[in-house]
CSV table of C-alpha atoms and ligand atoms in Angstrom, one decimal:
chain,number,residue,atom,x,y,z
A,1,MET,CA,24.5,-15.8,12.5
A,2,VAL,CA,21.4,-13.9,11.3
A,3,GLU,CA,21.9,-11.4,8.5
A,4,LYS,CA,20.8,-7.8,9.0
A,5,LYS,CA,18.1,-8.1,6.4
A,6,HIS,CA,16.6,-11.1,8.3
A,7,ASP,CA,16.8,-9.1,11.5
A,8,GLN,CA,14.9,-6.3,9.8
A,9,ILE,CA,12.2,-8.8,8.5
A,10,TRP,CA,11.9,-10.2,12.0
A,11,SER,CA,11.4,-6.8,13.6
A,12,LYS,CA,8.6,-6.1,11.0
A,13,VAL,CA,7.0,-9.4,11.7
A,14,ARG,CA,7.1,-8.7,15.4
A,15,GLU,CA,5.3,-5.4,14.8
A,16,CYS,CA,2.7,-7.3,12.8
A,17,LEU,CA,2.3,-9.9,15.6
A,18,ARG,CA,2.0,-7.1,18.1
A,19,GLU,CA,-1.1,-6.0,16.4
A,20,GLU,CA,-2.5,-9.5,16.0
A,21,MET,CA,-2.0,-10.7,19.6
A,22,THR,CA,-3.1,-9.4,22.9
A,23,GLY,CA,-0.5,-7.3,24.8
A,24,VAL,CA,0.0,-10.0,27.4
A,25,SER,CA,0.4,-12.8,24.9
A,26,PHE,CA,2.9,-10.8,22.8
A,27,LYS,CA,5.0,-9.8,25.8
A,28,THR,CA,5.0,-13.4,27.2
A,29,TRP,CA,5.7,-15.3,24.1
A,30,VAL,CA,7.0,-13.2,21.3
A,31,ASP,CA,9.2,-10.7,23.2
A,32,PRO,CA,11.7,-13.3,24.4
A,33,MET,CA,12.1,-14.8,21.0
A,34,THR,CA,15.1,-14.2,18.8
A,35,PRO,CA,15.9,-15.4,15.3
A,36,VAL,CA,19.0,-17.7,15.5
A,37,PHE,CA,19.1,-18.6,11.9
A,38,ALA,CA,17.4,-17.5,8.7
A,39,ASP,CA,17.8,-17.9,5.0
A,40,ASP,CA,15.5,-17.3,2.1
A,41,THR,CA,13.2,-20.1,3.0
A,42,VAL,CA,13.4,-20.7,6.7
A,43,PHE,CA,13.4,-18.8,10.0
A,44,ILE,CA,14.5,-20.5,13.2
A,45,LEU,CA,13.4,-18.7,16.3
A,46,SER,CA,14.6,-19.4,19.8
A,47,VAL,CA,12.3,-19.6,22.8
A,48,PRO,CA,13.5,-19.6,26.4
A,49,ASP,CA,12.3,-23.0,27.6
A,50,GLU,CA,10.4,-26.2,26.8
A,51,PHE,CA,7.2,-24.8,28.2
A,52,SER,CA,7.3,-21.9,25.8
A,53,LEU,CA,8.3,-24.2,22.9
A,54,ASP,CA,5.2,-26.3,23.6
A,55,HIS,CA,2.9,-23.3,23.8
A,56,VAL,CA,4.3,-21.2,21.0
A,57,SER,CA,4.2,-24.1,18.5
A,58,SER,CA,0.5,-23.6,18.2
A,59,PHE,CA,1.2,-20.0,17.0
A,60,ILE,CA,3.3,-21.1,14.0
A,61,PRO,CA,0.5,-20.6,11.4
A,62,LEU,CA,0.0,-17.1,12.8
A,63,PHE,CA,3.7,-16.4,12.5
A,64,GLN,CA,3.8,-17.7,8.9
A,65,ASN,CA,0.9,-15.5,8.1
A,66,ALA,CA,2.7,-12.5,9.5
A,67,PHE,CA,5.8,-13.3,7.3
A,68,VAL,CA,3.5,-13.4,4.3
A,69,GLN,CA,2.0,-10.1,5.2
A,70,VAL,CA,5.4,-8.5,5.7
A,71,CYS,CA,7.4,-9.8,2.8
A,72,SER,CA,4.9,-11.8,0.6
A,73,ARG,CA,6.9,-15.0,1.4
A,74,ASN,CA,6.0,-18.3,2.9
A,75,TYR,CA,8.8,-18.9,5.3
A,76,LYS,CA,9.1,-22.2,7.1
A,77,VAL,CA,9.1,-21.3,10.8
A,78,GLU,CA,10.9,-23.5,13.3
A,79,LEU,CA,11.3,-23.1,17.0
A,80,THR,CA,14.1,-24.3,19.3
A,81,VAL,CA,14.9,-23.8,22.9
A,82,LYS,CA,17.7,-21.3,23.4
A,83,ASP,CA,21.1,-22.7,24.0
A,84,SER,CA,19.8,-26.3,24.1
A,85,GLN,CA,21.6,-29.3,22.6
A,86,GLU,CA,18.9,-29.4,20.0
A,87,MET,CA,19.5,-25.8,19.0
A,88,THR,CA,23.2,-26.5,18.4
A,89,GLU,CA,22.4,-29.5,16.2
A,90,ILE,CA,19.7,-27.6,14.2
A,91,LEU,CA,22.1,-24.7,13.6
A,92,ARG,CA,24.9,-27.0,12.6
A,93,SER,CA,22.7,-28.7,10.0
A,94,TYR,CA,21.5,-25.5,8.6
A,95,THR,CA,24.7,-23.6,8.6
A,96,LYS,CA,26.5,-26.5,6.9
A,97,ASN,CA,24.1,-26.2,4.0
A,98,SER,CA,24.4,-22.5,3.7
A,99,ALA,CA,28.0,-22.0,4.8
A,100,PRO,CA,29.3,-20.4,1.6
A,101,SER,CA,26.7,-17.7,1.6
A,102,ILE,CA,27.3,-16.9,5.2
A,103,LYS,CA,31.0,-16.6,4.6
A,104,LYS,CA,30.4,-14.4,1.7
A,105,ASP,CA,28.2,-12.1,3.7
A,106,ALA,CA,30.7,-11.9,6.6
A,107,ASN,CA,33.3,-10.8,4.1
A,108,LYS,CA,31.3,-8.0,2.8
A,109,LYS,CA,32.8,-4.6,3.4
A,110,ASP,CA,29.4,-2.9,3.2
A,111,ALA,CA,28.0,-4.2,6.5
A,112,ASN,CA,28.3,-0.9,8.4
A,113,LEU,CA,27.7,1.4,5.5
A,114,TYR,CA,24.5,-0.3,4.6
A,115,ASP,CA,21.6,2.1,5.1
A,116,SER,CA,19.4,0.3,7.5
A,117,SER,CA,16.3,2.1,6.2
A,118,LEU,CA,16.6,0.3,2.9
A,119,ASN,CA,14.3,-2.6,2.6
A,120,PRO,CA,16.4,-5.5,1.3
A,121,LEU,CA,13.4,-7.1,-0.4
A,122,TYR,CA,12.9,-4.1,-2.7
A,123,ASP,CA,15.5,-4.9,-5.3
A,124,PHE,CA,15.6,-4.9,-9.1
A,125,GLU,CA,15.3,-8.7,-9.2
A,126,ASN,CA,12.0,-8.6,-7.4
A,127,PHE,CA,10.6,-5.8,-9.6
A,128,VAL,CA,8.4,-7.0,-12.4
A,129,VAL,CA,8.8,-4.9,-15.5
A,130,GLY,CA,5.8,-4.1,-17.8
A,131,SER,CA,4.7,-1.4,-20.2
A,132,GLY,CA,3.7,1.1,-17.4
A,133,ASN,CA,7.1,1.0,-15.6
A,134,ARG,CA,9.6,0.0,-18.3
A,135,PHE,CA,11.1,3.3,-18.7
A,136,ALA,CA,11.2,4.2,-15.0
A,137,HIS,CA,12.9,0.8,-14.3
A,138,ALA,CA,15.5,1.4,-17.1
A,139,ALA,CA,16.2,4.9,-15.8
A,140,CYS,CA,16.7,3.6,-12.2
A,141,VAL,CA,19.0,0.8,-13.4
A,142,ALA,CA,21.0,3.3,-15.4
A,143,VAL,CA,21.4,5.6,-12.3
A,144,ALA,CA,22.3,2.6,-10.1
A,145,GLU,CA,25.0,1.5,-12.6
A,146,ARG,CA,26.5,4.9,-13.3
A,147,LEU,CA,26.2,7.0,-10.2
A,148,GLY,CA,27.1,10.7,-10.1
A,149,GLY,CA,27.8,13.4,-12.7
A,150,ARG,CA,25.2,14.8,-15.0
A,151,ASN,CA,23.9,11.5,-16.1
A,152,TYR,CA,20.2,11.4,-15.3
A,153,ASN,CA,20.8,13.7,-12.4
A,154,PRO,CA,18.5,14.4,-10.7
A,155,LEU,CA,16.2,11.6,-11.5
A,156,PHE,CA,12.6,12.6,-10.8
A,157,LEU,CA,10.2,9.7,-10.7
A,158,TYR,CA,6.5,10.4,-10.4
A,159,GLY,CA,3.2,8.4,-10.5
A,160,GLY,CA,0.2,7.4,-8.4
A,161,SER,CA,0.3,5.6,-5.1
A,162,GLY,CA,1.3,1.9,-5.0
A,163,LEU,CA,2.9,1.8,-8.4
A,164,GLY,CA,6.5,1.0,-7.3
A,165,LYS,CA,8.2,4.3,-6.9
A,166,THR,CA,9.5,3.5,-3.4
A,167,HIS,CA,10.4,0.0,-4.5
A,168,LEU,CA,12.5,1.3,-7.4
A,169,MET,CA,14.2,3.9,-5.2
A,170,HIS,CA,15.2,1.2,-2.6
A,171,ALA,CA,16.4,-1.0,-5.5
A,172,ILE,CA,18.8,1.7,-6.6
A,173,GLY,CA,20.0,2.1,-3.0
A,174,ASN,CA,20.4,-1.7,-2.5
A,175,TYR,CA,22.2,-2.0,-5.8
A,176,VAL,CA,24.7,0.7,-5.0
A,177,CYS,CA,25.3,-0.6,-1.5
A,178,LYS,CA,26.0,-4.0,-2.8
A,179,ASN,CA,28.2,-3.0,-5.8
A,180,GLN,CA,29.9,0.2,-4.5
A,181,PRO,CA,29.9,-0.3,-0.7
A,182,GLU,CA,32.1,2.7,-0.2
A,183,LYS,CA,29.3,5.0,-1.4
A,184,ARG,CA,27.3,6.8,1.2
A,185,VAL,CA,23.6,6.1,0.4
A,186,ILE,CA,20.9,7.9,2.2
A,187,TYR,CA,17.3,7.0,1.8
A,188,VAL,CA,14.8,9.3,3.5
A,189,GLN,CA,11.1,9.7,3.4
A,190,CYS,CA,10.2,13.4,3.1
A,191,GLU,CA,8.1,13.3,6.2
A,192,LYS,CA,11.0,11.9,8.2
A,193,PHE,CA,13.3,14.6,6.8
A,194,VAL,CA,10.8,17.3,7.9
A,195,ASN,CA,10.5,15.8,11.4
A,196,GLU,CA,14.2,15.4,11.8
A,197,PHE,CA,14.8,18.9,10.7
A,198,ILE,CA,12.3,20.3,13.2
A,199,SER,CA,13.7,18.4,16.1
A,200,THR,CA,17.2,19.4,15.0
A,201,ILE,CA,16.3,23.1,15.0
A,202,GLN,CA,14.9,22.7,18.5
A,203,ARG,CA,18.2,21.2,19.7
A,204,GLY,CA,20.3,24.1,18.5
A,205,ALA,CA,23.2,24.9,16.2
A,206,GLY,CA,25.4,21.9,16.8
A,207,ALA,CA,22.5,19.5,16.0
A,208,TYR,CA,21.7,21.5,12.9
A,209,GLU,CA,25.3,21.2,11.6
A,210,SER,CA,25.3,17.4,11.9
A,211,PHE,CA,21.9,17.2,10.3
A,212,ARG,CA,23.2,19.3,7.4
A,213,ASP,CA,26.5,17.4,7.1
A,214,LYS,CA,24.7,14.1,7.1
A,215,TYR,CA,22.6,14.9,4.0
A,216,ARG,CA,25.2,17.0,2.2
A,217,ASN,CA,27.9,14.3,2.5
A,218,ALA,CA,25.8,11.7,0.7
A,219,ASP,CA,26.9,10.2,-2.6
A,220,LEU,CA,23.4,9.2,-3.4
A,221,LEU,CA,20.4,10.9,-1.8
A,222,LEU,CA,17.1,9.0,-2.3
A,223,PHE,CA,14.3,11.4,-1.3
A,224,ASP,CA,10.9,9.8,-1.3
A,225,ASP,CA,7.5,11.5,-1.6
A,226,ILE,CA,8.7,15.0,-2.2
A,227,GLN,CA,5.1,16.3,-2.5
A,228,PHE,CA,5.2,16.4,1.3
A,229,LEU,CA,7.3,19.5,1.1
A,230,GLU,CA,4.6,21.5,-0.7
A,231,GLY,CA,3.7,24.5,1.3
A,232,LYS,CA,6.5,24.1,3.8
A,233,GLU,CA,8.6,27.1,3.0
A,234,GLN,CA,11.4,26.6,5.5
A,235,MET,CA,11.8,23.0,4.6
A,236,LEU,CA,11.9,23.7,0.9
A,237,GLU,CA,14.6,26.2,1.5
A,238,GLU,CA,16.6,23.6,3.5
A,239,PHE,CA,16.1,21.0,0.9
A,240,PHE,CA,17.1,23.4,-1.8
A,241,TYR,CA,20.4,24.0,-0.2
A,242,THR,CA,21.0,20.3,0.3
A,243,PHE,CA,20.0,19.7,-3.3
A,244,ASN,CA,22.4,22.4,-4.6
A,245,ALA,CA,25.3,21.3,-2.5
A,246,LEU,CA,25.0,17.7,-3.7
A,247,HIS,CA,24.2,18.6,-7.3
A,248,GLU,CA,27.2,21.0,-7.6
A,249,SER,CA,29.6,18.3,-6.3
A,250,GLY,CA,28.2,15.8,-8.8
A,251,LYS,CA,26.4,13.7,-6.2
A,252,HIS,CA,23.3,11.8,-7.3
A,253,ILE,CA,19.8,12.8,-6.2
A,254,VAL,CA,16.7,10.7,-6.9
A,255,MET,CA,13.3,12.0,-6.0
A,256,THR,CA,9.8,10.5,-6.1
A,257,CYS,CA,6.6,12.4,-6.1
A,258,ASP,CA,2.9,11.7,-6.7
A,259,LYS,CA,2.8,14.3,-9.5
A,260,PRO,CA,5.1,15.8,-12.1
A,261,PRO,CA,7.3,18.7,-11.1
A,262,GLN,CA,5.2,21.3,-13.0
A,263,SER,CA,2.2,20.3,-10.9
A,264,LEU,CA,3.9,21.0,-7.6
A,265,SER,CA,2.0,24.2,-7.4
A,266,THR,CA,3.4,25.8,-4.3
A,267,LEU,CA,7.0,25.2,-5.4
A,268,GLU,CA,9.0,28.2,-6.5
A,269,GLU,CA,10.0,28.3,-10.1
A,270,ARG,CA,13.7,27.9,-9.2
A,271,LEU,CA,13.0,24.6,-7.5
A,272,ARG,CA,10.7,23.3,-10.2
A,273,THR,CA,13.4,24.1,-12.8
A,274,ARG,CA,16.0,22.4,-10.7
A,275,PHE,CA,14.0,19.3,-10.1
A,276,SER,CA,13.3,18.8,-13.7
A,277,SER,CA,16.8,19.6,-14.9
A,278,GLY,CA,17.9,15.9,-15.1
A,279,LEU,CA,15.5,13.2,-16.2
A,280,THR,CA,11.8,13.1,-15.3
A,281,VAL,CA,10.0,9.8,-15.8
A,282,ASP,CA,6.5,8.7,-14.9
A,283,ILE,CA,5.3,5.4,-13.8
A,284,GLN,CA,1.9,4.2,-15.0
A,285,PRO,CA,-0.6,1.7,-13.6
A,286,PRO,CA,0.2,-1.8,-14.6
A,287,ASP,CA,-1.6,-3.4,-17.5
A,288,TYR,CA,-3.3,-6.8,-17.1
A,289,GLU,CA,-0.3,-8.8,-18.2
A,290,THR,CA,2.0,-7.1,-15.7
A,291,ARG,CA,-0.5,-7.6,-12.9
A,292,VAL,CA,-0.7,-11.3,-13.7
A,293,ALA,CA,3.2,-11.4,-13.9
A,294,ILE,CA,3.4,-9.8,-10.4
A,295,LEU,CA,0.9,-12.3,-9.0
A,296,ASN,CA,2.9,-15.1,-10.5
A,297,LYS,CA,6.1,-13.8,-8.9
A,298,ARG,CA,4.4,-13.6,-5.6
A,299,ALA,CA,3.2,-17.2,-6.0
A,300,GLN,CA,6.8,-18.3,-6.7
A,301,GLN,CA,8.1,-16.4,-3.7
A,302,ASN,CA,5.5,-18.2,-1.6
A,303,SER,CA,6.1,-21.6,-3.3
A,304,ALA,CA,2.3,-21.5,-3.8
A,305,ILE,CA,0.5,-23.2,-6.6
A,306,VAL,CA,-2.2,-20.8,-7.7
A,307,PRO,CA,-4.6,-21.7,-10.5
A,308,ASP,CA,-4.8,-19.3,-13.5
A,309,ASP,CA,-8.4,-18.3,-12.8
A,310,VAL,CA,-7.4,-17.0,-9.3
A,311,PHE,CA,-4.7,-14.9,-10.9
A,312,ASP,CA,-7.3,-13.7,-13.4
A,313,TYR,CA,-9.9,-12.9,-10.7
A,314,ILE,CA,-7.4,-10.8,-8.7
A,315,ALA,CA,-5.8,-9.1,-11.7
A,316,SER,CA,-9.1,-8.3,-13.3
A,317,ASN,CA,-10.6,-6.7,-10.2
A,318,ILE,CA,-7.6,-4.8,-8.8
A,319,ALA,CA,-6.2,-2.7,-11.6
A,320,THR,CA,-4.7,0.5,-10.4
A,321,ASN,CA,-2.5,-0.2,-7.4
A,322,ILE,CA,0.2,-2.8,-6.9
A,323,ARG,CA,0.1,-2.4,-3.1
A,324,GLU,CA,-3.6,-3.4,-3.2
A,325,LEU,CA,-2.8,-6.2,-5.6
A,326,ASP,CA,-0.2,-7.6,-3.2
A,327,GLY,CA,-2.6,-7.1,-0.3
A,328,ALA,CA,-5.3,-9.1,-2.1
A,329,PHE,CA,-2.8,-11.9,-3.0
A,330,ASN,CA,-1.6,-12.1,0.7
A,331,THR,CA,-5.2,-12.3,1.9
A,332,VAL,CA,-5.9,-15.2,-0.5
A,333,ILE,CA,-2.7,-17.0,0.7
A,334,ALA,CA,-3.4,-16.3,4.4
A,335,TYR,CA,-7.0,-17.6,3.9
A,336,SER,CA,-5.8,-20.7,2.1
A,337,LEU,CA,-3.4,-21.5,5.0
A,338,LEU,CA,-6.5,-21.9,7.0
A,339,SER,CA,-8.8,-23.6,4.5
A,340,GLY,CA,-6.1,-25.8,2.9
A,341,ASN,CA,-6.3,-25.0,-0.8
A,342,ILE,CA,-6.3,-22.2,-3.2
A,343,ASN,CA,-9.1,-22.0,-5.8
A,344,LEU,CA,-11.4,-19.5,-7.3
A,345,GLU,CA,-14.1,-20.2,-4.7
A,346,THR,CA,-11.8,-19.6,-1.7
A,347,ALA,CA,-10.3,-16.5,-3.4
A,348,VAL,CA,-13.7,-15.0,-3.9
A,349,LYS,CA,-14.6,-15.7,-0.3
A,350,ALA,CA,-11.2,-14.3,1.0
A,351,LEU,CA,-11.6,-11.1,-1.0
A,352,LYS,CA,-15.3,-10.5,-0.5
A,353,ASP,CA,-14.6,-7.3,1.5
A,354,ILE,CA,-12.1,-6.0,-1.0
A,355,ILE,CA,-13.7,-6.9,-4.3
A,356,GLN,CA,-17.3,-5.9,-4.2
A,357,ALA,CA,-19.8,-7.3,-6.7
A,358,GLU,CA,-20.6,-4.8,-9.4
A,359,PRO,CA,-23.2,-2.4,-8.0
A,360,THR,CA,-26.6,-2.9,-9.5
A,361,PRO,CA,-27.3,0.1,-11.8
A,362,VAL,CA,-30.1,2.3,-10.4
A,363,SER,CA,-33.3,2.0,-12.5
A,364,SER,CA,-36.8,3.2,-12.1
A,365,ASP,CA,-37.8,-0.4,-11.3
A,366,LEU,CA,-35.2,-0.6,-8.6
A,367,ILE,CA,-36.4,2.7,-7.1
A,368,ILE,CA,-40.0,1.6,-7.0
A,369,ASP,CA,-38.9,-1.7,-5.5
A,370,VAL,CA,-36.8,-0.2,-2.8
A,371,VAL,CA,-39.4,2.5,-1.9
A,372,ALA,CA,-42.1,-0.1,-1.7
A,373,ARG,CA,-40.1,-2.2,0.7
A,374,TYR,CA,-39.2,0.8,2.8
A,375,TYR,CA,-42.9,1.7,3.2
A,376,HIS,CA,-44.1,-1.9,3.4
A,377,VAL,CA,-46.4,-1.6,0.4
A,378,SER,CA,-46.2,-3.5,-2.9
A,379,SER,CA,-44.7,-2.2,-6.2
A,380,GLY,CA,-48.1,-2.9,-7.7
A,381,GLU,CA,-49.8,-0.6,-5.3
A,382,ILE,CA,-47.3,2.2,-6.1
A,383,LEU,CA,-48.1,1.8,-9.8
A,384,SER,CA,-51.9,1.5,-9.1
A,385,ASN,CA,-54.5,4.2,-8.9
A,386,LYS,CA,-55.0,3.8,-5.2
A,387,ARG,CA,-55.3,7.1,-3.5
A,388,SER,CA,-55.0,6.3,0.2
A,389,LYS,CA,-52.2,8.1,2.0
A,390,ASP,CA,-50.2,5.0,2.8
A,391,VAL,CA,-49.7,4.5,-1.0
A,392,THR,CA,-49.7,8.1,-2.3
A,393,VAL,CA,-46.6,9.1,-0.2
A,394,PRO,CA,-44.5,6.2,-1.4
A,395,ARG,CA,-45.6,6.9,-4.9
A,396,GLN,CA,-44.6,10.5,-4.7
A,397,VAL,CA,-41.3,9.7,-3.1
A,398,ALA,CA,-40.6,7.1,-5.9
A,399,MET,CA,-41.4,9.7,-8.5
A,400,TYR,CA,-39.2,12.3,-6.8
A,401,LEU,CA,-36.3,9.9,-6.8
A,402,CYS,CA,-36.7,9.0,-10.4
A,403,ARG,CA,-36.6,12.7,-11.2
A,404,TYR,CA,-33.6,13.6,-9.0
A,405,VAL,CA,-31.5,10.4,-8.8
A,406,MET,CA,-32.0,9.3,-12.4
A,407,ASN,CA,-32.7,12.7,-14.0
A,408,MET,CA,-35.8,11.3,-15.8
A,409,THR,CA,-38.1,13.8,-17.5
A,410,PHE,CA,-41.6,14.3,-16.0
A,411,PRO,CA,-43.4,12.8,-19.0
A,412,ARG,CA,-41.1,9.8,-18.9
A,413,ILE,CA,-41.8,9.2,-15.2
A,414,GLY,CA,-45.5,9.6,-15.9
A,415,LYS,CA,-45.2,6.8,-18.5
A,416,VAL,CA,-43.4,4.5,-16.1
A,417,PHE,CA,-45.9,5.1,-13.4
A,418,GLY,CA,-48.9,3.7,-15.3
A,419,GLY,CA,-49.4,6.5,-17.9
A,420,ARG,CA,-49.9,9.4,-15.6
A,421,ASP,CA,-49.9,13.0,-16.9
A,422,HIS,CA,-46.6,14.9,-16.6
A,423,SER,CA,-48.3,17.6,-14.5
A,424,THR,CA,-49.3,15.0,-11.9
A,425,VAL,CA,-45.6,14.0,-11.7
A,426,MET,CA,-44.5,17.6,-11.4
A,427,HIS,CA,-47.0,18.2,-8.6
A,428,ALA,CA,-45.7,15.1,-6.8
A,429,CYS,CA,-42.1,16.1,-7.0
A,430,ASN,CA,-42.9,19.7,-5.9
A,431,LYS,CA,-44.8,18.3,-3.0
A,432,VAL,CA,-42.0,16.1,-1.8
A,433,SER,CA,-39.5,19.0,-2.2
A,434,ALA,CA,-41.7,21.2,-0.1
A,435,ASP,CA,-42.1,18.5,2.5
A,436,ILE,CA,-38.4,17.9,2.8
A,437,ASN,CA,-37.9,21.5,3.4
A,438,SER,CA,-40.6,21.9,6.1
A,439,ARG,CA,-39.0,21.6,9.5
A,440,ASP,CA,-41.2,19.1,11.1
A,441,SER,CA,-41.2,16.5,8.4
A,442,SER,CA,-39.4,13.2,8.7
A,443,LEU,CA,-39.4,12.8,4.9
A,444,SER,CA,-35.9,14.1,4.5
A,445,ASN,CA,-34.6,11.3,6.7
A,446,ASP,CA,-36.7,8.7,4.8
A,447,ILE,CA,-35.3,9.8,1.5
A,448,GLU,CA,-31.7,9.7,2.7
A,449,GLU,CA,-32.2,6.2,4.0
A,450,ILE,CA,-33.9,5.1,0.8
A,451,LYS,CA,-31.0,6.6,-1.3
A,452,LYS,CA,-28.5,4.5,0.8
A,453,ARG,CA,-30.4,1.4,0.0
A,454,LEU,CA,-30.5,2.1,-3.8
B,501,LIG,P1,4.7,3.7,-4.3
B,501,LIG,O1,5.9,4.2,-3.7
B,501,LIG,O2,4.6,4.1,-5.8
B,501,LIG,O3,3.5,4.2,-3.6
B,501,LIG,P2,5.6,1.1,-3.6
B,501,LIG,O4,7.0,1.2,-4.2
B,501,LIG,O5,5.5,1.3,-2.1
B,501,LIG,O6,4.7,2.2,-4.3
B,501,LIG,O7,5.0,-0.2,-4.1
B,501,LIG,C1,3.9,-0.8,-3.4
B,501,LIG,C2,4.1,-2.3,-3.3
B,501,LIG,O8,4.0,-2.9,-4.6
B,501,LIG,C3,5.4,-2.7,-2.8
B,501,LIG,O9,5.3,-3.8,-1.9
B,501,LIG,C4,6.2,-3.1,-4.0
B,501,LIG,O10,7.2,-4.0,-3.7
B,501,LIG,C5,5.2,-3.6,-4.9
B,501,LIG,N1,5.5,-3.3,-6.3
B,501,LIG,C6,5.2,-2.2,-7.0
B,501,LIG,N2,5.6,-2.3,-8.3
B,501,LIG,C7,6.1,-3.5,-8.4
B,501,LIG,C8,6.6,-4.3,-9.5
B,501,LIG,N3,6.7,-3.7,-10.7
B,501,LIG,N4,7.0,-5.5,-9.3
B,501,LIG,C9,6.9,-6.1,-8.1
B,501,LIG,N5,6.4,-5.5,-7.0
B,501,LIG,C10,6.0,-4.2,-7.2
B,502,LIG,MG1,6.1,5.3,-1.9
């Protein structure tokens, strides 16, 4: 009744809930639950009895929040008692409405070939194309449509973290699984490949053979985060054999990396040349328009009405990483589930820990102010001619910080501090330096603390 992709979503939601709830609560309420029906908008979960139904109902907002976190989507969550009359009726009403699609899915040949490590939500439809990723997207679609041969093979996709490399890679895999179900698609994260290889070696020759065959029989190998192989000689060797075996038989290889092949410094030349022998494309941070388009898409997926100034606030403040952009959006949505509406004010509150206000630029005024407060004197006293020790020490510290935090010249500092001579300033700075270096002085701690407050 529940498609594999929904099962996968549910298991991720469970993991998320496991972190949010106490161990006992999770084991008591969530462990016995199973999804009995799901489509793109609703998840129906069964609970063992009426008592659980009553209790777990109060958790529904928490569940919805977890769905938003896992797949940026606002699912309607319904509960029903397992095998009850009510459950039969609910299922009948839902499956009647979505019968065609269920039938279609049941007829799919791809069910057992579908690589379970592919995330069904990472597809081309969900990928927003903009100036930074247009070429990468086009190359991935081209590979997905015409697999094998020398056409863009291997495809080497590189760029910074959170820019959509993994998403595009899954999209190729999902597309091929859907349209050419007979093809063997393997998606593997480099780290997993390494771990698998190590445990295989420990288990002996038979295990190694099946490991080797698994990868060398792929029609499409999606190898994510190849930079992880850097410096791992034996792994590189293994990957090189797999790569050659696949490449020579015209099978497709797609790799992602956080840098271009020529920057993989510890890679032998023969590997570097191989990796860049097909098509190498980079993916750049999204421009403002793309960021807003991605946020718009998330709003649609959540059926959420989000004002333009909220989009603008998030997109203007989170510029270089789509994962963080998504995280910020999910936080706003989760926050608004509690507070009831989405507006700029709630967005600013929800994101206060993520988007910090612009730091105040350090100035001599700020230094004098912070030092004065630290030593419980006034700024006026620091700038005055008073010569008692409770004022001269803060004054010298403030001068020292103007010199070494702001790089101000001695004459300039002298001017700021009420027209003092540059030699006076120099003397003050030298004195503070000497004090910091003397073992029994607490000045060094004072200065570190003041710097933190600046
Ligand atoms: P990378 O592998 O480059 O570190 P991911 O592919 O994991 O980045 O992307 C991080 C998140 O941002 C994922 O949730 C992904 O779906 C989303 N994302 C990245 N680029 C886009 C895009 N162009 N459109 C929609 N979502 C995107
Ligand atoms: Mg990635």
